mmCIF file of C-alpha atoms in Angstrom:
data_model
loop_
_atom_site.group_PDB
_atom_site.id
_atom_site.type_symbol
_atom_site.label_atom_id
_atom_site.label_comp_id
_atom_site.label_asym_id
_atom_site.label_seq_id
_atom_site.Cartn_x
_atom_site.Cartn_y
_atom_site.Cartn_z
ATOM 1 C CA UNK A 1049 31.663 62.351 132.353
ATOM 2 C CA UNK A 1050 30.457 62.276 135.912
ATOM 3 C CA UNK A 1051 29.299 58.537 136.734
ATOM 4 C CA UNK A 1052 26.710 57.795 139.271
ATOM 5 C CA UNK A 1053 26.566 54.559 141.019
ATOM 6 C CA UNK A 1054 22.932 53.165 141.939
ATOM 7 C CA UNK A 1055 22.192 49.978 144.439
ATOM 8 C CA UNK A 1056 19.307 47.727 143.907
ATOM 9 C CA UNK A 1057 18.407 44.944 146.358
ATOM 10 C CA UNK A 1058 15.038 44.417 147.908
ATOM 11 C CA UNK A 1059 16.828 44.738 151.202
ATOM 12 C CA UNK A 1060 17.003 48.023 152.558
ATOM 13 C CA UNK A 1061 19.857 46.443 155.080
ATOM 14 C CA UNK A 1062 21.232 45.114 152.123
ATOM 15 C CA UNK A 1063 21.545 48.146 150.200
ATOM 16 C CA UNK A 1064 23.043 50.346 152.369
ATOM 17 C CA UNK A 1065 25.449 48.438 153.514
ATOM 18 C CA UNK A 1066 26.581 48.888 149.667
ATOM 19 C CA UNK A 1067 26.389 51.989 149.774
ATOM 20 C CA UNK A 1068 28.147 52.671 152.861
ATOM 21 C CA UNK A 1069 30.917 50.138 151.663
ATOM 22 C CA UNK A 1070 31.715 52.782 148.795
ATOM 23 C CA UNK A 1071 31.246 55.747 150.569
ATOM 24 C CA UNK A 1072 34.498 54.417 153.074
ATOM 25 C CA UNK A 1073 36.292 53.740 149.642
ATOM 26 C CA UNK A 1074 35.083 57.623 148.486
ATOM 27 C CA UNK A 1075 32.353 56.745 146.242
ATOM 28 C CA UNK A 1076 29.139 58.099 146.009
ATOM 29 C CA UNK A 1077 26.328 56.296 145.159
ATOM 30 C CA UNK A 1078 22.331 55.794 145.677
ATOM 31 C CA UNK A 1079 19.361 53.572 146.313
ATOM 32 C CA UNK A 1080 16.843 55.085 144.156
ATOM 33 C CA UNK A 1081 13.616 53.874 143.788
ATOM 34 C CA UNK A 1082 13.069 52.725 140.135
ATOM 35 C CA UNK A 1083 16.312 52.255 138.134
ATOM 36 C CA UNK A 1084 14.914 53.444 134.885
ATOM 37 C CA UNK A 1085 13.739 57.051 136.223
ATOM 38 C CA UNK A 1086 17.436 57.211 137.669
ATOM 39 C CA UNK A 1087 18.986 57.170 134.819
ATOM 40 C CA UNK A 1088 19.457 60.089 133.068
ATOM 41 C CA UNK A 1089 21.659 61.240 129.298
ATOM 42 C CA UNK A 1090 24.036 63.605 131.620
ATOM 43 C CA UNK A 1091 25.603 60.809 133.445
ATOM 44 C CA UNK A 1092 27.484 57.838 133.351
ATOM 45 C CA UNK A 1093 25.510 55.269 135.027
ATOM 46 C CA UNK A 1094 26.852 52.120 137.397
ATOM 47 C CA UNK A 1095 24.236 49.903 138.676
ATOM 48 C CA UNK A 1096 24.965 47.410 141.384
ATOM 49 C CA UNK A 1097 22.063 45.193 141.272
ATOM 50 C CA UNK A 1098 21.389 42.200 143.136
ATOM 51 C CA UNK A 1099 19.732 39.216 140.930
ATOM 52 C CA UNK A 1100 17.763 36.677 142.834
ATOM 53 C CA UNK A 1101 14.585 36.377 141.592
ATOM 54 C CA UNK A 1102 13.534 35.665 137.642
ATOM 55 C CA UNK A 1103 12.544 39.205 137.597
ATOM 56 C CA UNK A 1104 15.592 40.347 138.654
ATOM 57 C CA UNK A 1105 17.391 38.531 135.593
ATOM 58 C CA UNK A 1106 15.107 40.368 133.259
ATOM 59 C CA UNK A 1107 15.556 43.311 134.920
ATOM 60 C CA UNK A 1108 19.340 43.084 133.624
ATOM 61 C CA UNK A 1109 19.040 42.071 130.096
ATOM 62 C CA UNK A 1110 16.437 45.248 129.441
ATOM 63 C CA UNK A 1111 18.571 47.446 131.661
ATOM 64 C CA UNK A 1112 21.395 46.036 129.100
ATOM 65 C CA UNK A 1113 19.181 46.599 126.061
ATOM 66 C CA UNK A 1114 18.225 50.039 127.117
ATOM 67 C CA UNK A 1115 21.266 51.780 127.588
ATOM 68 C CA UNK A 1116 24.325 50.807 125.883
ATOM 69 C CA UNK A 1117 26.746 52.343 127.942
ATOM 70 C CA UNK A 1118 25.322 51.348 131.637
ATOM 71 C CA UNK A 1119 27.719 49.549 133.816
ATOM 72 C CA UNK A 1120 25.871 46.692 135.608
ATOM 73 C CA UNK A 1121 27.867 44.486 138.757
ATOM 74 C CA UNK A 1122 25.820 41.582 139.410
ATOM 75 C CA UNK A 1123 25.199 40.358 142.844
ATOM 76 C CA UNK A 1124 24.507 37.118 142.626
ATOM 77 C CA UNK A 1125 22.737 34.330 144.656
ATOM 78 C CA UNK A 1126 25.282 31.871 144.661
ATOM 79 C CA UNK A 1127 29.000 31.456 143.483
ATOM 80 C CA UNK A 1128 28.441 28.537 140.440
ATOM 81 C CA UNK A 1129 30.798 29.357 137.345
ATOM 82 C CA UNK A 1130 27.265 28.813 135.470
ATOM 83 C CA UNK A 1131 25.631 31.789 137.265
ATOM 84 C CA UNK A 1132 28.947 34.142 136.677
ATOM 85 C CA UNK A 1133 28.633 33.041 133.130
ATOM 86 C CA UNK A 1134 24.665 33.325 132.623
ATOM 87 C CA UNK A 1135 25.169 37.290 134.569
ATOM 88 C CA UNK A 1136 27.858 37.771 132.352
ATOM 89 C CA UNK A 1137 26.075 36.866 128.925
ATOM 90 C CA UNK A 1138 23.006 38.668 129.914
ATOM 91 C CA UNK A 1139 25.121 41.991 130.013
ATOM 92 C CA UNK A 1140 26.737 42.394 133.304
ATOM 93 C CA UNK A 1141 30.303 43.683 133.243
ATOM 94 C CA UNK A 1142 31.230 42.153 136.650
ATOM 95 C CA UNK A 1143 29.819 39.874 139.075
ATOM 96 C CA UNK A 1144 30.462 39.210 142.950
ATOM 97 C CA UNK A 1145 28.822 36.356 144.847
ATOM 98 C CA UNK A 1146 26.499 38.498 147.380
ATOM 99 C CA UNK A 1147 28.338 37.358 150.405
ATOM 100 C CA UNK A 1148 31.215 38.825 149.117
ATOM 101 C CA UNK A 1149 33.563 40.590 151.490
ATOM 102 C CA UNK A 1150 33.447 44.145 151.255
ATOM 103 C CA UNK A 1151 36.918 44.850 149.757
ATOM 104 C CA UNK A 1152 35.880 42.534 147.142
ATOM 105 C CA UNK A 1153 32.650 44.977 146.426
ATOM 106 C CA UNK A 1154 35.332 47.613 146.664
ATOM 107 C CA UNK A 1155 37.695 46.626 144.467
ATOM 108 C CA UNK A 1156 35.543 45.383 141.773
ATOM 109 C CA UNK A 1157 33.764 48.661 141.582
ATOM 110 C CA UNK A 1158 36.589 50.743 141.090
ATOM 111 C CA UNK A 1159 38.012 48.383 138.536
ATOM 112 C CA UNK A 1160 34.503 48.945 136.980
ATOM 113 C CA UNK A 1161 34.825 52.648 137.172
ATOM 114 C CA UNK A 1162 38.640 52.598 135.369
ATOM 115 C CA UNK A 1163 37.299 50.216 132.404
ATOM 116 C CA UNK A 1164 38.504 46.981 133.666
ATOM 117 C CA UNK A 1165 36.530 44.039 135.586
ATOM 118 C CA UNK A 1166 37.680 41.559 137.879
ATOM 119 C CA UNK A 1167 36.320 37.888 137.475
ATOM 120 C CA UNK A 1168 37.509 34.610 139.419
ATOM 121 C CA UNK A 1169 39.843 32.469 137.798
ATOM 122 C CA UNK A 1170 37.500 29.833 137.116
ATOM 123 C CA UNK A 1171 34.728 31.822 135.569
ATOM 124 C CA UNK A 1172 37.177 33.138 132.956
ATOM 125 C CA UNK A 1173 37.879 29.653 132.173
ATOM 126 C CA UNK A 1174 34.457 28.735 132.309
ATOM 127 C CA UNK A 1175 34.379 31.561 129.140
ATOM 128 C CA UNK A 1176 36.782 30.672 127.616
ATOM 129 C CA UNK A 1177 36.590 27.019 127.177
ATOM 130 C CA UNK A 1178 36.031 24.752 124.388
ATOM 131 C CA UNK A 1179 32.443 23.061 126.136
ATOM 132 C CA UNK A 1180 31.756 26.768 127.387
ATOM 133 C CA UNK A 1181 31.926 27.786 123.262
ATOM 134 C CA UNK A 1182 29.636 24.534 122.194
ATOM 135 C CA UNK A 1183 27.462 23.996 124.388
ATOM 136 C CA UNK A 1184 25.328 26.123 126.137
ATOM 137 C CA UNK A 1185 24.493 25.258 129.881
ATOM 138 C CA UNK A 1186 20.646 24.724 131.348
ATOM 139 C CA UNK A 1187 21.789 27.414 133.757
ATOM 140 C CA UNK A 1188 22.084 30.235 131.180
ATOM 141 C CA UNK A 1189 18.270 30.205 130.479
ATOM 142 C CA UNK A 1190 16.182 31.185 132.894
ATOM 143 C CA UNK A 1191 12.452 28.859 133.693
ATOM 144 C CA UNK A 1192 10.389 31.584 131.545
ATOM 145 C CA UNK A 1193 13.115 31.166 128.769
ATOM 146 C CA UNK A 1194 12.611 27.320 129.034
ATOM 147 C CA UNK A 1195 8.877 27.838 129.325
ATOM 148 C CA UNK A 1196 8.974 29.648 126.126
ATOM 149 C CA UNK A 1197 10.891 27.019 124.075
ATOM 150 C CA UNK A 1198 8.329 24.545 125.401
ATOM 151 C CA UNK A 1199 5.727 26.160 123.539
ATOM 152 C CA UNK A 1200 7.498 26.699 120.625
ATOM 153 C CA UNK A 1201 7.943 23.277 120.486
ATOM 154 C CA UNK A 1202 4.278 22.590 120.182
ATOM 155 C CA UNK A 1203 4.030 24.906 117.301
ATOM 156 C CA UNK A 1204 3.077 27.911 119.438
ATOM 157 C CA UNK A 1205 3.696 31.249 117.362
ATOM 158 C CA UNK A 1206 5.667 33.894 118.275
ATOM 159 C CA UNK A 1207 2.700 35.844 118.380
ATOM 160 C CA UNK A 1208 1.001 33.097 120.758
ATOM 161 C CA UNK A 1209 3.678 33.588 122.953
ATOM 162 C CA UNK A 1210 3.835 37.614 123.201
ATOM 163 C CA UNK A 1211 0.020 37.123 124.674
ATOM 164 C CA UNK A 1212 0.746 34.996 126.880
ATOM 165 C CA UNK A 1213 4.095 36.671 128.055
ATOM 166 C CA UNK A 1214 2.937 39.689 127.991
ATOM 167 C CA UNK A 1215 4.922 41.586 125.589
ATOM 168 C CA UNK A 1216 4.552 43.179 122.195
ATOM 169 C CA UNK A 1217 5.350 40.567 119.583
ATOM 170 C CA UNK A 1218 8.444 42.924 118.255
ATOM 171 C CA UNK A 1219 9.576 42.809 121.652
ATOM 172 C CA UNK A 1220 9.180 38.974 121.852
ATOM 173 C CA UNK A 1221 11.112 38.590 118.576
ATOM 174 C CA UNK A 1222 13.773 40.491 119.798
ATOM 175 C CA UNK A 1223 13.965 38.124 123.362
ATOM 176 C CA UNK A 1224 13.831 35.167 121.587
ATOM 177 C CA UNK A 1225 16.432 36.293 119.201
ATOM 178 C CA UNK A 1226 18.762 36.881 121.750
ATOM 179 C CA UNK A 1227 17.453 33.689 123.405
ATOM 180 C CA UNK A 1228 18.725 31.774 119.976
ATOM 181 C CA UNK A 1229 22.144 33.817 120.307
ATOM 182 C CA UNK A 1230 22.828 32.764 123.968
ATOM 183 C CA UNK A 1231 22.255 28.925 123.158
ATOM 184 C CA UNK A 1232 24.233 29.984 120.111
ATOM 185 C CA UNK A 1233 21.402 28.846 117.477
ATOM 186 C CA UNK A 1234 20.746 30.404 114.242
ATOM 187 C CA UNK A 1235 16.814 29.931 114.763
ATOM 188 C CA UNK A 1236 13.611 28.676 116.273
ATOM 189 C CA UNK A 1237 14.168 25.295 114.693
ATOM 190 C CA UNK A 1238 18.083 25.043 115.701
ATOM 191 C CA UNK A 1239 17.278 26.211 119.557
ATOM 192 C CA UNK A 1240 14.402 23.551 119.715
ATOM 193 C CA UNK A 1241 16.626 21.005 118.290
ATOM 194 C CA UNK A 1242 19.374 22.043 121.008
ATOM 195 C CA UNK A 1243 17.034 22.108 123.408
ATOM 196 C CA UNK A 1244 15.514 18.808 122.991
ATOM 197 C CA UNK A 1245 18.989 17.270 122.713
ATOM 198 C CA UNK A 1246 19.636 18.711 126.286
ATOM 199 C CA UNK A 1247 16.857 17.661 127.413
ATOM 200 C CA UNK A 1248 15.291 20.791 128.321
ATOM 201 C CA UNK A 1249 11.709 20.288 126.517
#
């Protein structure tokens, strides 16, 4: 199946320089308005998308959600293991610092494309590790994931908190359950215990 390759960054500079980064390694790709209308059942989609704001990390995990097949390369705003590990648990399949130097963009996508990913050293150990497996880092949830633990922890309901977030309360069921999995808790009362034991509420 054909794949097309989409760029999202809120820089337009940015974004082509992506895209003209692949085009000298023979790759065609996009910068399409809204991600969602891009994608399409006839293709195989690649998104390169850059994740700076707390938007941006939503953006990811419904992109993730939506389409089970999607490629996603994270650009992220910094090089901590803890944000390589937070991109990678939210769904990404790869992630690049966004400095990174162009053959690493170039490389990475076409690993991408031919079903493999390329990670630094110390990310896969940050994975892989026995702390990495037991306890979950304050860098892996993101301040409206916190905020939403804090009001659990006053007895909010889930229903409470779809109002106030903004969603439908299935929807909010299904963030917060995938909340619970990332801090690797088997419920509301386990991720407020962890979370109170880190600290974070």
């Amino acid at each position: 199946m054909f794949i097309r390759i989409a760029v999202f960054d809120p820089l337009p500079l940015y974004r082509h320089g992506i895209i003209a980064i692949l085009r000298e390694a023979g790759l065609s790709s996009e910068a399409p308005e809204e991600v969602f209308a891009w994608m399409d059942n006839d293709h195989f989609p690649l998104v390169v998308l850059s994740l700076q704001a707390s938007d941006d990390w939503e953006l990811l995990e419904r992109l993730c959600r939506t389409r089970s097949n999607l490629l996603v390369i994270a650009l992220l705003p910094d090089d901590a293991i803890a944000t390589h590990v937070r991109a990678l648990a939210s769904g990404a399949v790869a992630t690049l610092p966004r400095e990174a130097e162009p053959s690493a963009v170039r490389a990475t996508v076409e690993a991408v494309i031919s079903g493999r990913t390329v990670l630094p050293i110390g990310v896969l150990r940050g994975l892989t590790s026995h702390d990495a497996a037991t306890t979950p880092e304050p860098a892996l949830l993101s301040p409206r994931e916190l905020e939403w633990l804090r009001h659990l922890s006053t007895g909010a309901t889930v229903a409470d908190l779809a109002e106030r977030a903004g969603y439908s309360e299935r929807m909010m069921f299904r963030l917060l359950r995938d909340l619970y999995k990332r801090m690797r808790a088997g419920n509301r009362t386990e991720a407020l215990l962890l979370a109170r034991e880190h600290g974070w509420i």
